[in-house]
Short mmCIF file of C-alpha atoms in Angstrom, two decimals:
data_model
loop_
_atom_site.label_atom_id
_atom_site.label_comp_id
_atom_site.label_asym_id
_atom_site.label_seq_id
_atom_site.Cartn_x
_atom_site.Cartn_y
_atom_site.Cartn_z
CA MET A 1 117.49 -11.36 -30.20
CA LYS A 2 115.54 -9.62 -27.49
CA LYS A 3 115.37 -6.49 -29.35
CA ILE A 4 114.73 -8.07 -32.53
CA GLN A 5 111.30 -9.88 -30.83
CA ILE A 6 110.11 -6.29 -28.87
CA ASN A 7 110.78 -5.08 -32.08
CA LYS A 8 108.24 -7.69 -34.21
CA ILE A 9 105.48 -7.77 -31.15
CA ARG A 10 105.55 -3.44 -31.44
CA CYS A 11 105.44 -3.74 -35.52
CA ILE A 12 102.21 -6.69 -34.95
CA LEU A 13 101.05 -4.48 -32.16
CA ALA A 14 100.55 -0.75 -34.72
CA ALA A 15 99.49 -3.48 -37.36
CA SER A 16 96.52 -4.06 -35.39
CA LEU A 17 95.80 -1.09 -34.14
CA ALA A 18 95.53 0.25 -37.43
CA VAL A 19 93.79 -2.80 -38.48
CA VAL A 20 90.34 -1.62 -35.23
CA THR A 21 91.21 2.08 -35.88
CA ALA A 22 89.96 1.07 -39.58
CA VAL A 23 87.37 -0.39 -37.76
CA PHE A 24 85.74 1.30 -35.91
CA LEU A 25 86.25 4.58 -38.17
CA ASN A 26 83.64 2.61 -40.64
CA GLY A 27 81.87 1.16 -37.57
CA CYS A 28 81.88 -1.87 -37.77
CA GLY A 29 82.74 -2.54 -41.73
CA ILE A 30 80.17 -0.12 -43.06
CA LEU A 31 81.62 2.96 -45.07
CA LEU A 32 80.28 6.59 -45.26
CA GLU A 33 78.65 6.60 -48.97
CA ASP A 34 76.92 3.97 -47.76
CA ARG A 35 75.61 5.26 -44.12
CA THR A 36 71.88 7.95 -43.85
CA PHE A 37 72.20 10.59 -41.51
CA ALA A 38 69.83 11.15 -39.00
CA LEU A 39 70.28 15.28 -37.76
CA SER A 40 66.82 15.46 -36.65
CA LEU A 41 64.04 13.08 -34.61
CA SER A 42 60.62 14.29 -34.60
CA VAL A 43 57.73 11.72 -32.39
CA ASP A 44 54.84 11.91 -31.91
CA TYR A 45 52.12 9.50 -30.43
CA LYS A 46 48.60 9.37 -31.54
CA GLU A 47 45.54 6.84 -31.11
CA GLY A 48 47.66 4.10 -30.23
CA GLU A 49 51.03 4.70 -32.82
CA TYR A 50 53.89 6.11 -32.43
CA LEU A 51 54.35 9.15 -36.01
CA VAL A 52 58.11 9.85 -36.65
CA TRP A 53 59.65 11.83 -39.25
CA TYR A 54 63.76 11.66 -39.76
CA GLY A 55 65.81 15.23 -40.55
CA ILE A 56 68.06 13.42 -43.23
CA SER A 57 71.15 14.63 -44.91
CA ASP A 58 72.12 12.90 -48.37
CA LEU A 59 76.06 14.41 -47.73
CA TYR A 60 78.26 12.33 -46.46
CA ASP A 61 82.16 13.28 -47.12
CA GLU A 62 83.07 15.70 -44.42
CA VAL A 63 79.87 15.24 -42.46
CA SER A 64 81.38 16.58 -39.38
CA GLU A 65 82.29 19.99 -40.97
CA LYS A 66 79.93 20.67 -43.19
CA GLU A 67 77.07 20.64 -40.04
CA GLU A 68 78.84 23.01 -38.50
CA SER A 69 78.90 25.45 -41.25
CA GLY A 70 75.11 24.11 -42.31
CA GLU A 71 76.05 23.15 -46.30
CA VAL A 72 75.17 19.72 -45.02
CA ASN A 73 71.56 18.91 -46.74
CA GLU A 74 68.80 17.46 -44.71
CA LYS A 75 65.18 16.14 -45.84
CA SER A 76 62.37 15.63 -44.23
CA GLU A 77 61.17 12.66 -44.96
CA THR A 78 57.65 11.27 -44.72
CA GLU A 79 55.21 10.60 -41.91
CA LEU A 80 56.35 7.12 -40.80
CA LYS A 81 53.29 5.75 -38.27
CA GLY A 82 54.11 2.20 -35.98
CA ILE A 83 53.14 1.09 -32.43
CA SER A 84 56.62 1.00 -31.46
CA MET A 85 59.13 3.42 -32.77
CA GLU A 86 62.03 -0.14 -33.91
CA GLU A 87 58.47 -0.56 -36.11
CA ALA A 88 58.61 2.84 -37.69
CA ARG A 89 62.86 2.93 -37.76
CA ASN A 90 61.62 -0.53 -39.47
CA LYS A 91 59.32 1.61 -41.87
CA PHE A 92 62.36 3.97 -42.55
CA LEU A 93 65.60 1.22 -43.71
CA SER A 94 63.91 -1.10 -45.47
CA SER A 95 62.85 2.09 -47.24
CA GLN A 96 66.04 2.30 -47.91
CA GLU A 97 69.19 1.46 -49.01
CA ASN A 98 72.27 2.44 -47.03
CA GLU A 99 72.39 2.07 -43.07
CA LEU A 100 69.83 4.40 -40.61
CA ASP A 101 73.38 6.30 -38.81
CA MET A 102 72.66 8.98 -36.09
CA GLY A 103 75.70 8.99 -35.25
CA HIS A 104 75.48 13.09 -35.73
CA LEU A 105 71.76 13.66 -34.38
CA LYS A 106 71.82 16.30 -33.67
CA ALA A 107 67.60 17.95 -32.55
CA LEU A 108 64.89 15.47 -30.77
CA ILE A 109 61.69 17.15 -31.19
CA LEU A 110 59.15 15.91 -28.84
CA GLY A 111 55.06 16.32 -29.65
CA LYS A 112 52.56 16.89 -27.05
CA GLY A 113 50.94 13.39 -28.03
CA ILE A 114 54.15 11.36 -26.86
CA LEU A 115 54.53 14.12 -22.99
CA GLU A 116 51.23 13.19 -22.26
CA ASN A 117 51.36 9.17 -22.69
CA GLN A 118 53.99 8.09 -19.99
CA ILE A 119 54.13 4.60 -21.74
CA ALA A 120 54.39 6.26 -25.13
CA TYR A 121 57.14 8.22 -23.60
CA GLU A 122 59.45 5.83 -21.82
CA GLY A 123 59.42 4.06 -25.14
CA LEU A 124 60.40 5.98 -27.00
CA LEU A 125 63.39 6.87 -24.30
CA ASN A 126 63.97 2.64 -24.33
CA HIS A 127 64.33 3.14 -28.06
CA LEU A 128 66.71 6.20 -27.95
CA GLU A 129 68.96 4.90 -24.82
CA ALA A 130 69.37 1.35 -26.78
CA GLN A 131 71.61 3.13 -29.15
CA PRO A 132 74.43 3.75 -29.01
CA ALA A 133 75.31 5.61 -31.51
CA VAL A 134 73.00 8.72 -29.94
CA ALA A 135 74.75 10.74 -27.79
CA SER A 136 72.97 11.88 -24.41
CA ASN A 137 73.86 15.99 -25.36
CA VAL A 138 71.16 15.59 -28.30
CA SER A 139 69.64 19.20 -27.49
CA VAL A 140 65.55 18.51 -26.90
CA PHE A 141 62.71 20.18 -28.03
CA PHE A 142 59.10 21.04 -28.26
CA CYS A 143 56.35 21.78 -30.50
CA ASN A 144 52.70 21.19 -30.69
CA GLU A 145 52.42 21.56 -34.07
CA ILE A 146 55.04 19.11 -35.88
CA GLU A 147 53.34 18.28 -39.57
CA THR A 148 53.75 22.47 -40.00
CA LEU A 149 57.18 22.74 -38.94
CA MET A 150 58.60 19.56 -41.79
CA LYS A 151 57.18 21.93 -44.08
CA THR A 152 57.94 25.01 -43.34
CA GLU A 153 61.77 23.17 -42.75
CA ARG A 154 61.62 22.35 -45.92
CA GLN A 155 62.10 26.38 -47.18
CA GLN A 156 64.89 27.28 -44.30
CA GLU A 157 68.56 26.85 -46.04
CA ILE A 158 69.71 25.30 -42.70
CA PRO A 159 68.76 22.06 -41.94
CA LEU A 160 66.84 21.66 -38.63
CA GLY A 161 69.25 19.92 -36.68
CA VAL A 162 72.08 22.37 -37.80
CA TYR A 163 69.13 25.71 -37.26
CA LEU A 164 67.89 24.10 -33.33
CA THR A 165 71.49 23.60 -32.03
CA LYS A 166 72.57 27.32 -32.97
CA LYS A 167 70.73 30.88 -31.55
CA PRO A 168 68.76 31.59 -34.77
CA LYS A 169 69.40 35.08 -36.29
CA ASN A 170 65.64 35.85 -35.81
CA GLN A 171 65.41 35.70 -31.46
CA SER A 172 67.40 38.86 -29.71
CA LYS A 173 70.67 38.39 -27.91
CA LYS A 174 67.27 38.66 -24.37
CA THR A 175 65.52 35.67 -25.34
CA VAL A 176 66.99 33.08 -23.14
CA PHE A 177 66.13 29.03 -24.36
CA PRO A 178 68.74 26.95 -22.23
CA PRO A 179 69.05 23.63 -24.08
CA VAL A 180 67.65 20.73 -22.40
CA LYS A 181 69.69 18.06 -23.12
CA LEU A 182 68.59 14.51 -24.03
CA GLN A 183 70.30 12.72 -20.54
CA GLU A 184 68.25 15.31 -18.91
CA LEU A 185 65.24 13.77 -19.73
CA TYR A 186 66.84 10.76 -19.10
CA ARG A 187 67.51 10.95 -15.84
CA LEU A 188 64.16 13.24 -14.92
CA TRP A 189 62.15 9.75 -15.70
CA TYR A 190 64.10 7.32 -14.97
CA ASN A 191 64.72 8.87 -11.12
CA GLN A 192 61.96 10.74 -10.19
CA LYS A 193 59.11 10.19 -13.99
CA LYS A 194 59.24 13.37 -14.12
CA GLN A 195 59.88 15.74 -17.65
CA PRO A 196 61.34 18.57 -18.17
CA SER A 197 60.57 21.56 -19.87
CA LEU A 198 61.33 22.62 -22.55
CA PRO A 199 61.98 24.97 -25.63
CA GLU A 200 59.89 25.07 -27.98
CA ILE A 201 58.87 25.53 -30.91
CA LYS A 202 56.20 27.94 -32.80
CA ILE A 203 56.12 28.91 -36.45
CA LEU A 204 55.39 32.27 -36.75
CA GLN A 205 54.82 33.51 -39.78
CA GLU A 206 56.02 31.01 -42.02
CA LYS A 207 59.39 31.49 -39.72
CA ILE A 208 60.76 28.50 -36.72
CA VAL A 209 61.56 30.47 -33.21
CA ILE A 210 62.27 28.33 -30.51
CA GLN A 211 60.40 30.22 -27.43
CA ASN A 212 60.84 29.56 -24.06
CA LYS A 213 58.27 26.85 -22.68
CA PRO A 214 56.78 28.02 -19.28
CA GLU A 215 57.63 26.30 -16.39
CA LYS A 216 54.32 23.11 -15.07
#
């Protein structure tokens, strides 16, 4: 009798675990085909508004595998504006049928305006930290010409989010651009109100190049 009860308990636990796993993999019940995947996020700040660009993927099957091979087709959306990051994000969501999934975010690109405005900068960090799906190991870059970057990105064969987090072929082996992770931005700002030096993205001869940013 005890063995039968133990077996029943094991079956119940196994079934419960399967249900929990299924829900977890589907993001609380949201199917993969009902999601829009952001691979990159570009943010600047001008005249009291956040300027936001989401680099999204239109493929959902085998996302991780395709990201690694560079086969994911990333689309740079038009510029979104908002007094807060939440407002800009809501504008993006209102234009999409699918749920925005930030779990595959690879690169965060920051403009000069957002880095120079402390209140806006902290607002961005608070917004990102409040999203559990945004990993703290996202790579962060600086770009003083984000609009040009968005236009150039459309000509790239490799999605921007993937390209920036891999060593570009057009870089010399002697060129070093150590990655700066989002967690470093959190740590420095919340503890010391400082910002790290970021690798800089430049457009040279219509190509995206990453360079070391001089130390502050």
